Amino acid sequence: MDREFYTASVYVDKDENLIGIPCGESDKYGIADIDTVLLLKAPYTDEALEKYIDKVFDACYTKKHNDNVETSTIERYTKKKGFVNATSDYTMISIVKTKTNYSLMPTFNDFEKGPLVIDDDEHILLLNYRDGEMAEVIRGFIEIYLKANMFYKEKAELEAEKNKKNN
């Protein structure tokens, strides 16, 4: 590991499929998502999930961020305009890898601002974590935050529909 840290954004869809986007150097931002998207289709084993996360981190810094494009990698992948729209159907897990550990942070999807990191639920794992430990944390995030996001999204849609009828 020759860098101080690596970052990856892992987006989870309603079917628990994973979309991993690694980071790279950017002249404009310092570090930003690169034009690489790695997929893991559900269902998957804990071992496959952990190998997938390794693969996403192995792709970090393999190319530079495309500073000439205004849209993010997830926007281009989903073909939706605007980061909030592109991420609205996903739960994002932010993962940072340092020389000693991993920091995993879930996000809650705010339907006006997009994914908001939940610092209070940060999980730190040593680089040499035990087999299944990272998968356990990620599956826990999926269980809590994916299900919660779906509930709040349905609630927001019902509120919008109700307001539309009242107006």
JSON list of C-alpha atoms in Angstrom, two decimals:
[
{"chain": "A", "resi": 1, "resn": "MET", "atom": "CA", "xyz": [0.00, 0.00, 0.00]},
{"chain": "A", "resi": 2, "resn": "ASP", "atom": "CA", "xyz": [1.84, 3.07, -1.23]},
{"chain": "A", "resi": 3, "resn": "ARG", "atom": "CA", "xyz": [-0.84, 5.72, -0.60]},
{"chain": "A", "resi": 4, "resn": "GLU", "atom": "CA", "xyz": [-2.04, 7.20, 2.68]},
{"chain": "A", "resi": 5, "resn": "PHE", "atom": "CA", "xyz": [-5.62, 6.19, 1.93]},
{"chain": "A", "resi": 6, "resn": "TYR", "atom": "CA", "xyz": [-7.99, 4.82, -0.69]},
{"chain": "A", "resi": 7, "resn": "THR", "atom": "CA", "xyz": [-11.72, 5.48, -0.95]},
{"chain": "A", "resi": 8, "resn": "ALA", "atom": "CA", "xyz": [-14.53, 3.56, -2.56]},
{"chain": "A", "resi": 9, "resn": "SER", "atom": "CA", "xyz": [-18.23, 4.19, -2.90]},
{"chain": "A", "resi": 10, "resn": "VAL", "atom": "CA", "xyz": [-20.37, 1.06, -2.87]},
{"chain": "A", "resi": 11, "resn": "TYR", "atom": "CA", "xyz": [-23.97, 1.55, -3.97]},
{"chain": "A", "resi": 12, "resn": "VAL", "atom": "CA", "xyz": [-26.57, -1.07, -3.07]},
{"chain": "A", "resi": 13, "resn": "ASP", "atom": "CA", "xyz": [-29.79, -1.41, -5.07]},
{"chain": "A", "resi": 14, "resn": "LYS", "atom": "CA", "xyz": [-33.14, -2.75, -3.79]},
{"chain": "A", "resi": 15, "resn": "ASP", "atom": "CA", "xyz": [-32.14, -6.30, -4.83]},
{"chain": "A", "resi": 16, "resn": "GLU", "atom": "CA", "xyz": [-28.85, -6.01, -2.88]},
{"chain": "A", "resi": 17, "resn": "ASN", "atom": "CA", "xyz": [-26.70, -5.90, -6.03]},
{"chain": "A", "resi": 18, "resn": "LEU", "atom": "CA", "xyz": [-23.53, -3.88, -5.48]},
{"chain": "A", "resi": 19, "resn": "ILE", "atom": "CA", "xyz": [-22.01, -1.16, -7.64]},
{"chain": "A", "resi": 20, "resn": "GLY", "atom": "CA", "xyz": [-18.45, -0.31, -6.59]},
{"chain": "A", "resi": 21, "resn": "ILE", "atom": "CA", "xyz": [-16.71, 2.85, -7.74]},
{"chain": "A", "resi": 22, "resn": "PRO", "atom": "CA", "xyz": [-13.03, 3.28, -6.80]},
{"chain": "A", "resi": 23, "resn": "CYS", "atom": "CA", "xyz": [-11.12, 6.56, -6.42]},
{"chain": "A", "resi": 24, "resn": "GLY", "atom": "CA", "xyz": [-8.24, 8.01, -8.35]},
{"chain": "A", "resi": 25, "resn": "GLU", "atom": "CA", "xyz": [-6.20, 11.16, -8.62]},
{"chain": "A", "resi": 26, "resn": "SER", "atom": "CA", "xyz": [-7.85, 14.33, -9.87]},
{"chain": "A", "resi": 27, "resn": "ASP", "atom": "CA", "xyz": [-6.11, 17.57, -10.82]},
{"chain": "A", "resi": 28, "resn": "LYS", "atom": "CA", "xyz": [-9.34, 19.42, -10.06]},
{"chain": "A", "resi": 29, "resn": "TYR", "atom": "CA", "xyz": [-10.47, 17.72, -6.80]},
{"chain": "A", "resi": 30, "resn": "GLY", "atom": "CA", "xyz": [-7.37, 15.94, -5.47]},
{"chain": "A", "resi": 31, "resn": "ILE", "atom": "CA", "xyz": [-9.14, 12.58, -5.22]},
{"chain": "A", "resi": 32, "resn": "ALA", "atom": "CA", "xyz": [-12.40, 11.60, -6.91]},
{"chain": "A", "resi": 33, "resn": "ASP", "atom": "CA", "xyz": [-14.32, 8.62, -8.32]},
{"chain": "A", "resi": 34, "resn": "ILE", "atom": "CA", "xyz": [-12.83, 7.24, -11.52]},
{"chain": "A", "resi": 35, "resn": "ASP", "atom": "CA", "xyz": [-14.60, 5.92, -14.60]},
{"chain": "A", "resi": 36, "resn": "THR", "atom": "CA", "xyz": [-14.53, 2.34, -13.36]},
{"chain": "A", "resi": 37, "resn": "VAL", "atom": "CA", "xyz": [-17.64, 0.50, -12.20]},
{"chain": "A", "resi": 38, "resn": "LEU", "atom": "CA", "xyz": [-17.44, -2.97, -10.65]},
{"chain": "A", "resi": 39, "resn": "LEU", "atom": "CA", "xyz": [-20.61, -5.00, -10.15]},
{"chain": "A", "resi": 40, "resn": "LEU", "atom": "CA", "xyz": [-21.50, -7.84, -7.79]},
{"chain": "A", "resi": 41, "resn": "LYS", "atom": "CA", "xyz": [-24.88, -9.45, -8.38]},
{"chain": "A", "resi": 42, "resn": "ALA", "atom": "CA", "xyz": [-26.88, -10.86, -5.48]},
{"chain": "A", "resi": 43, "resn": "PRO", "atom": "CA", "xyz": [-27.00, -13.41, -4.04]},
{"chain": "A", "resi": 44, "resn": "TYR", "atom": "CA", "xyz": [-23.35, -13.65, -3.02]},
{"chain": "A", "resi": 45, "resn": "THR", "atom": "CA", "xyz": [-21.39, -15.36, -0.28]},
{"chain": "A", "resi": 46, "resn": "ASP", "atom": "CA", "xyz": [-19.47, -13.51, 2.42]},
{"chain": "A", "resi": 47, "resn": "GLU", "atom": "CA", "xyz": [-16.24, -14.62, 0.77]},
{"chain": "A", "resi": 48, "resn": "ALA", "atom": "CA", "xyz": [-17.37, -13.29, -2.64]},
{"chain": "A", "resi": 49, "resn": "LEU", "atom": "CA", "xyz": [-18.41, -9.99, -1.03]},
{"chain": "A", "resi": 50, "resn": "GLU", "atom": "CA", "xyz": [-15.04, -9.51, 0.66]},
{"chain": "A", "resi": 51, "resn": "LYS", "atom": "CA", "xyz": [-13.12, -10.44, -2.51]},
{"chain": "A", "resi": 52, "resn": "TYR", "atom": "CA", "xyz": [-15.29, -7.94, -4.40]},
{"chain": "A", "resi": 53, "resn": "ILE", "atom": "CA", "xyz": [-14.36, -5.15, -1.95]},
{"chain": "A", "resi": 54, "resn": "ASP", "atom": "CA", "xyz": [-10.68, -6.06, -2.43]},
{"chain": "A", "resi": 55, "resn": "LYS", "atom": "CA", "xyz": [-11.20, -5.84, -6.20]},
{"chain": "A", "resi": 56, "resn": "VAL", "atom": "CA", "xyz": [-12.76, -2.37, -5.91]},
{"chain": "A", "resi": 57, "resn": "PHE", "atom": "CA", "xyz": [-9.78, -1.17, -3.83]},
{"chain": "A", "resi": 58, "resn": "ASP", "atom": "CA", "xyz": [-7.32, -2.80, -6.26]},
{"chain": "A", "resi": 59, "resn": "ALA", "atom": "CA", "xyz": [-8.86, -0.59, -8.98]},
{"chain": "A", "resi": 60, "resn": "CYS", "atom": "CA", "xyz": [-8.18, 2.62, -7.01]},
{"chain": "A", "resi": 61, "resn": "TYR", "atom": "CA", "xyz": [-5.64, 4.90, -8.69]},
{"chain": "A", "resi": 62, "resn": "THR", "atom": "CA", "xyz": [-5.49, 2.70, -11.82]},
{"chain": "A", "resi": 63, "resn": "LYS", "atom": "CA", "xyz": [-6.52, 5.80, -13.78]},
{"chain": "A", "resi": 64, "resn": "LYS", "atom": "CA", "xyz": [-7.14, 9.48, -13.17]},
{"chain": "A", "resi": 65, "resn": "HIS", "atom": "CA", "xyz": [-10.54, 11.03, -12.57]},
{"chain": "A", "resi": 66, "resn": "ASN", "atom": "CA", "xyz": [-11.93, 12.51, -15.79]},
{"chain": "A", "resi": 67, "resn": "ASP", "atom": "CA", "xyz": [-11.85, 16.21, -14.85]},
{"chain": "A", "resi": 68, "resn": "ASN", "atom": "CA", "xyz": [-13.29, 17.18, -18.24]},
{"chain": "A", "resi": 69, "resn": "VAL", "atom": "CA", "xyz": [-16.67, 15.60, -17.54]},
{"chain": "A", "resi": 70, "resn": "GLU", "atom": "CA", "xyz": [-19.11, 17.43, -15.27]},
{"chain": "A", "resi": 71, "resn": "THR", "atom": "CA", "xyz": [-21.19, 14.36, -14.35]},
{"chain": "A", "resi": 72, "resn": "SER", "atom": "CA", "xyz": [-20.18, 11.78, -11.76]},
{"chain": "A", "resi": 73, "resn": "THR", "atom": "CA", "xyz": [-19.47, 8.15, -12.49]},
{"chain": "A", "resi": 74, "resn": "ILE", "atom": "CA", "xyz": [-22.74, 7.07, -10.83]},
{"chain": "A", "resi": 75, "resn": "GLU", "atom": "CA", "xyz": [-24.70, 9.59, -12.96]},
{"chain": "A", "resi": 76, "resn": "ARG", "atom": "CA", "xyz": [-23.19, 8.17, -16.14]},
{"chain": "A", "resi": 77, "resn": "TYR", "atom": "CA", "xyz": [-23.76, 4.60, -14.93]},
{"chain": "A", "resi": 78, "resn": "THR", "atom": "CA", "xyz": [-27.43, 5.16, -14.05]},
{"chain": "A", "resi": 79, "resn": "LYS", "atom": "CA", "xyz": [-27.96, 7.55, -16.99]},
{"chain": "A", "resi": 80, "resn": "LYS", "atom": "CA", "xyz": [-29.76, 9.92, -14.61]},
{"chain": "A", "resi": 81, "resn": "LYS", "atom": "CA", "xyz": [-29.08, 13.63, -14.54]},
{"chain": "A", "resi": 82, "resn": "GLY", "atom": "CA", "xyz": [-27.90, 15.03, -11.21]},
{"chain": "A", "resi": 83, "resn": "PHE", "atom": "CA", "xyz": [-26.19, 13.23, -8.34]},
{"chain": "A", "resi": 84, "resn": "VAL", "atom": "CA", "xyz": [-29.34, 13.25, -6.15]},
{"chain": "A", "resi": 85, "resn": "ASN", "atom": "CA", "xyz": [-31.39, 11.60, -8.93]},
{"chain": "A", "resi": 86, "resn": "ALA", "atom": "CA", "xyz": [-28.63, 9.14, -9.79]},
{"chain": "A", "resi": 87, "resn": "THR", "atom": "CA", "xyz": [-28.32, 7.95, -6.19]},
{"chain": "A", "resi": 88, "resn": "SER", "atom": "CA", "xyz": [-32.01, 8.06, -5.20]},
{"chain": "A", "resi": 89, "resn": "ASP", "atom": "CA", "xyz": [-32.58, 4.33, -5.80]},
{"chain": "A", "resi": 90, "resn": "TYR", "atom": "CA", "xyz": [-29.43, 3.26, -3.95]},
{"chain": "A", "resi": 91, "resn": "THR", "atom": "CA", "xyz": [-28.00, 3.09, -0.48]},
{"chain": "A", "resi": 92, "resn": "MET", "atom": "CA", "xyz": [-24.35, 4.12, -0.47]},
{"chain": "A", "resi": 93, "resn": "ILE", "atom": "CA", "xyz": [-21.65, 2.72, 1.78]},
{"chain": "A", "resi": 94, "resn": "SER", "atom": "CA", "xyz": [-18.49, 4.79, 1.96]},
{"chain": "A", "resi": 95, "resn": "ILE", "atom": "CA", "xyz": [-15.32, 2.79, 2.61]},
{"chain": "A", "resi": 96, "resn": "VAL", "atom": "CA", "xyz": [-11.90, 4.27, 3.32]},
{"chain": "A", "resi": 97, "resn": "LYS", "atom": "CA", "xyz": [-8.81, 2.09, 3.49]},
{"chain": "A", "resi": 98, "resn": "THR", "atom": "CA", "xyz": [-5.73, 3.39, 5.31]},
{"chain": "A", "resi": 99, "resn": "LYS", "atom": "CA", "xyz": [-2.40, 1.74, 6.08]},
{"chain": "A", "resi": 100, "resn": "THR", "atom": "CA", "xyz": [-3.87, 0.18, 9.24]},
{"chain": "A", "resi": 101, "resn": "ASN", "atom": "CA", "xyz": [-7.62, -0.20, 8.83]},
{"chain": "A", "resi": 102, "resn": "TYR", "atom": "CA", "xyz": [-10.88, 0.15, 6.96]},
{"chain": "A", "resi": 103, "resn": "SER", "atom": "CA", "xyz": [-13.53, 2.70, 7.88]},
{"chain": "A", "resi": 104, "resn": "LEU", "atom": "CA", "xyz": [-17.01, 1.73, 6.72]},
{"chain": "A", "resi": 105, "resn": "MET", "atom": "CA", "xyz": [-19.78, 4.32, 6.94]},
{"chain": "A", "resi": 106, "resn": "PRO", "atom": "CA", "xyz": [-23.35, 3.89, 5.82]},
{"chain": "A", "resi": 107, "resn": "THR", "atom": "CA", "xyz": [-25.39, 6.70, 4.36]},
{"chain": "A", "resi": 108, "resn": "PHE", "atom": "CA", "xyz": [-29.00, 7.68, 4.67]},
{"chain": "A", "resi": 109, "resn": "ASN", "atom": "CA", "xyz": [-30.53, 8.87, 1.42]},
{"chain": "A", "resi": 110, "resn": "ASP", "atom": "CA", "xyz": [-31.94, 12.37, 1.79]},
{"chain": "A", "resi": 111, "resn": "PHE", "atom": "CA", "xyz": [-34.23, 12.89, -1.20]},
{"chain": "A", "resi": 112, "resn": "GLU", "atom": "CA", "xyz": [-33.17, 16.53, -1.53]},
{"chain": "A", "resi": 113, "resn": "LYS", "atom": "CA", "xyz": [-29.43, 16.26, -0.80]},
{"chain": "A", "resi": 114, "resn": "GLY", "atom": "CA", "xyz": [-28.55, 12.69, -1.76]},
{"chain": "A", "resi": 115, "resn": "PRO", "atom": "CA", "xyz": [-26.52, 10.27, 0.42]},
{"chain": "A", "resi": 116, "resn": "LEU", "atom": "CA", "xyz": [-25.61, 11.66, 3.84]},
{"chain": "A", "resi": 117, "resn": "VAL", "atom": "CA", "xyz": [-22.88, 9.83, 5.77]},
{"chain": "A", "resi": 118, "resn": "ILE", "atom": "CA", "xyz": [-23.90, 8.58, 9.20]},
{"chain": "A", "resi": 119, "resn": "ASP", "atom": "CA", "xyz": [-20.74, 9.12, 11.25]},
{"chain": "A", "resi": 120, "resn": "ASP", "atom": "CA", "xyz": [-22.32, 7.63, 14.38]},
{"chain": "A", "resi": 121, "resn": "ASP", "atom": "CA", "xyz": [-22.49, 4.21, 12.74]},
{"chain": "A", "resi": 122, "resn": "GLU", "atom": "CA", "xyz": [-18.90, 4.10, 11.48]},
{"chain": "A", "resi": 123, "resn": "HIS", "atom": "CA", "xyz": [-17.29, 0.67, 11.78]},
{"chain": "A", "resi": 124, "resn": "ILE", "atom": "CA", "xyz": [-13.51, 0.33, 11.91]},
{"chain": "A", "resi": 125, "resn": "LEU", "atom": "CA", "xyz": [-11.93, -2.96, 10.86]},
{"chain": "A", "resi": 126, "resn": "LEU", "atom": "CA", "xyz": [-8.22, -3.76, 10.98]},
{"chain": "A", "resi": 127, "resn": "LEU", "atom": "CA", "xyz": [-6.64, -4.56, 7.61]},
{"chain": "A", "resi": 128, "resn": "ASN", "atom": "CA", "xyz": [-6.25, -8.18, 8.74]},
{"chain": "A", "resi": 129, "resn": "TYR", "atom": "CA", "xyz": [-9.89, -8.53, 9.83]},
{"chain": "A", "resi": 130, "resn": "ARG", "atom": "CA", "xyz": [-11.20, -12.07, 10.35]},
{"chain": "A", "resi": 131, "resn": "ASP", "atom": "CA", "xyz": [-12.95, -13.80, 7.45]},
{"chain": "A", "resi": 132, "resn": "GLY", "atom": "CA", "xyz": [-16.59, -12.75, 7.25]},
{"chain": "A", "resi": 133, "resn": "GLU", "atom": "CA", "xyz": [-16.16, -9.67, 9.46]},
{"chain": "A", "resi": 134, "resn": "MET", "atom": "CA", "xyz": [-16.39, -7.08, 6.66]},
{"chain": "A", "resi": 135, "resn": "ALA", "atom": "CA", "xyz": [-19.28, -8.94, 5.06]},
{"chain": "A", "resi": 136, "resn": "GLU", "atom": "CA", "xyz": [-21.09, -8.92, 8.40]},
{"chain": "A", "resi": 137, "resn": "VAL", "atom": "CA", "xyz": [-20.76, -5.12, 8.67]},
{"chain": "A", "resi": 138, "resn": "ILE", "atom": "CA", "xyz": [-21.86, -4.52, 5.07]},
{"chain": "A", "resi": 139, "resn": "ARG", "atom": "CA", "xyz": [-24.83, -6.89, 5.38]},
{"chain": "A", "resi": 140, "resn": "GLY", "atom": "CA", "xyz": [-25.80, -5.11, 8.61]},
{"chain": "A", "resi": 141, "resn": "PHE", "atom": "CA", "xyz": [-25.74, -1.76, 6.80]},
{"chain": "A", "resi": 142, "resn": "ILE", "atom": "CA", "xyz": [-27.84, -3.22, 3.99]},
{"chain": "A", "resi": 143, "resn": "GLU", "atom": "CA", "xyz": [-30.37, -4.60, 6.46]},
{"chain": "A", "resi": 144, "resn": "ILE", "atom": "CA", "xyz": [-30.73, -1.34, 8.37]},
{"chain": "A", "resi": 145, "resn": "TYR", "atom": "CA", "xyz": [-30.19, 1.41, 5.81]},
{"chain": "A", "resi": 146, "resn": "LEU", "atom": "CA", "xyz": [-31.49, -0.14, 2.60]},
{"chain": "A", "resi": 147, "resn": "LYS", "atom": "CA", "xyz": [-34.74, -1.20, 4.23]},
{"chain": "A", "resi": 148, "resn": "ALA", "atom": "CA", "xyz": [-35.07, 2.18, 6.02]},
{"chain": "A", "resi": 149, "resn": "ASN", "atom": "CA", "xyz": [-34.40, 4.13, 2.80]},
{"chain": "A", "resi": 150, "resn": "MET", "atom": "CA", "xyz": [-37.09, 2.12, 1.00]},
{"chain": "A", "resi": 151, "resn": "PHE", "atom": "CA", "xyz": [-39.58, 2.87, 3.78]},
{"chain": "A", "resi": 152, "resn": "TYR", "atom": "CA", "xyz": [-38.86, 6.61, 3.76]},
{"chain": "A", "resi": 153, "resn": "LYS", "atom": "CA", "xyz": [-38.90, 6.75, -0.04]},
{"chain": "A", "resi": 154, "resn": "GLU", "atom": "CA", "xyz": [-42.35, 5.12, -0.12]},
{"chain": "A", "resi": 155, "resn": "LYS", "atom": "CA", "xyz": [-43.50, 7.52, 2.60]},
{"chain": "A", "resi": 156, "resn": "ALA", "atom": "CA", "xyz": [-42.21, 10.54, 0.65]},
{"chain": "A", "resi": 157, "resn": "GLU", "atom": "CA", "xyz": [-43.90, 9.32, -2.54]},
{"chain": "A", "resi": 158, "resn": "LEU", "atom": "CA", "xyz": [-47.20, 8.89, -0.70]},
{"chain": "A", "resi": 159, "resn": "GLU", "atom": "CA", "xyz": [-46.89, 12.39, 0.80]},
{"chain": "A", "resi": 160, "resn": "ALA", "atom": "CA", "xyz": [-46.18, 13.86, -2.64]},
{"chain": "A", "resi": 161, "resn": "GLU", "atom": "CA", "xyz": [-49.17, 12.04, -4.10]},
{"chain": "A", "resi": 162, "resn": "LYS", "atom": "CA", "xyz": [-51.38, 13.25, -1.25]},
{"chain": "A", "resi": 163, "resn": "ASN", "atom": "CA", "xyz": [-50.19, 16.85, -1.72]},
{"chain": "A", "resi": 164, "resn": "LYS", "atom": "CA", "xyz": [-50.81, 16.62, -5.46]},
{"chain": "A", "resi": 165, "resn": "LYS", "atom": "CA", "xyz": [-54.42, 15.51, -4.84]},
{"chain": "A", "resi": 166, "resn": "ASN", "atom": "CA", "xyz": [-54.97, 18.31, -2.29]},
{"chain": "A", "resi": 167, "resn": "ASN", "atom": "CA", "xyz": [-53.70, 20.94, -4.72]}
]
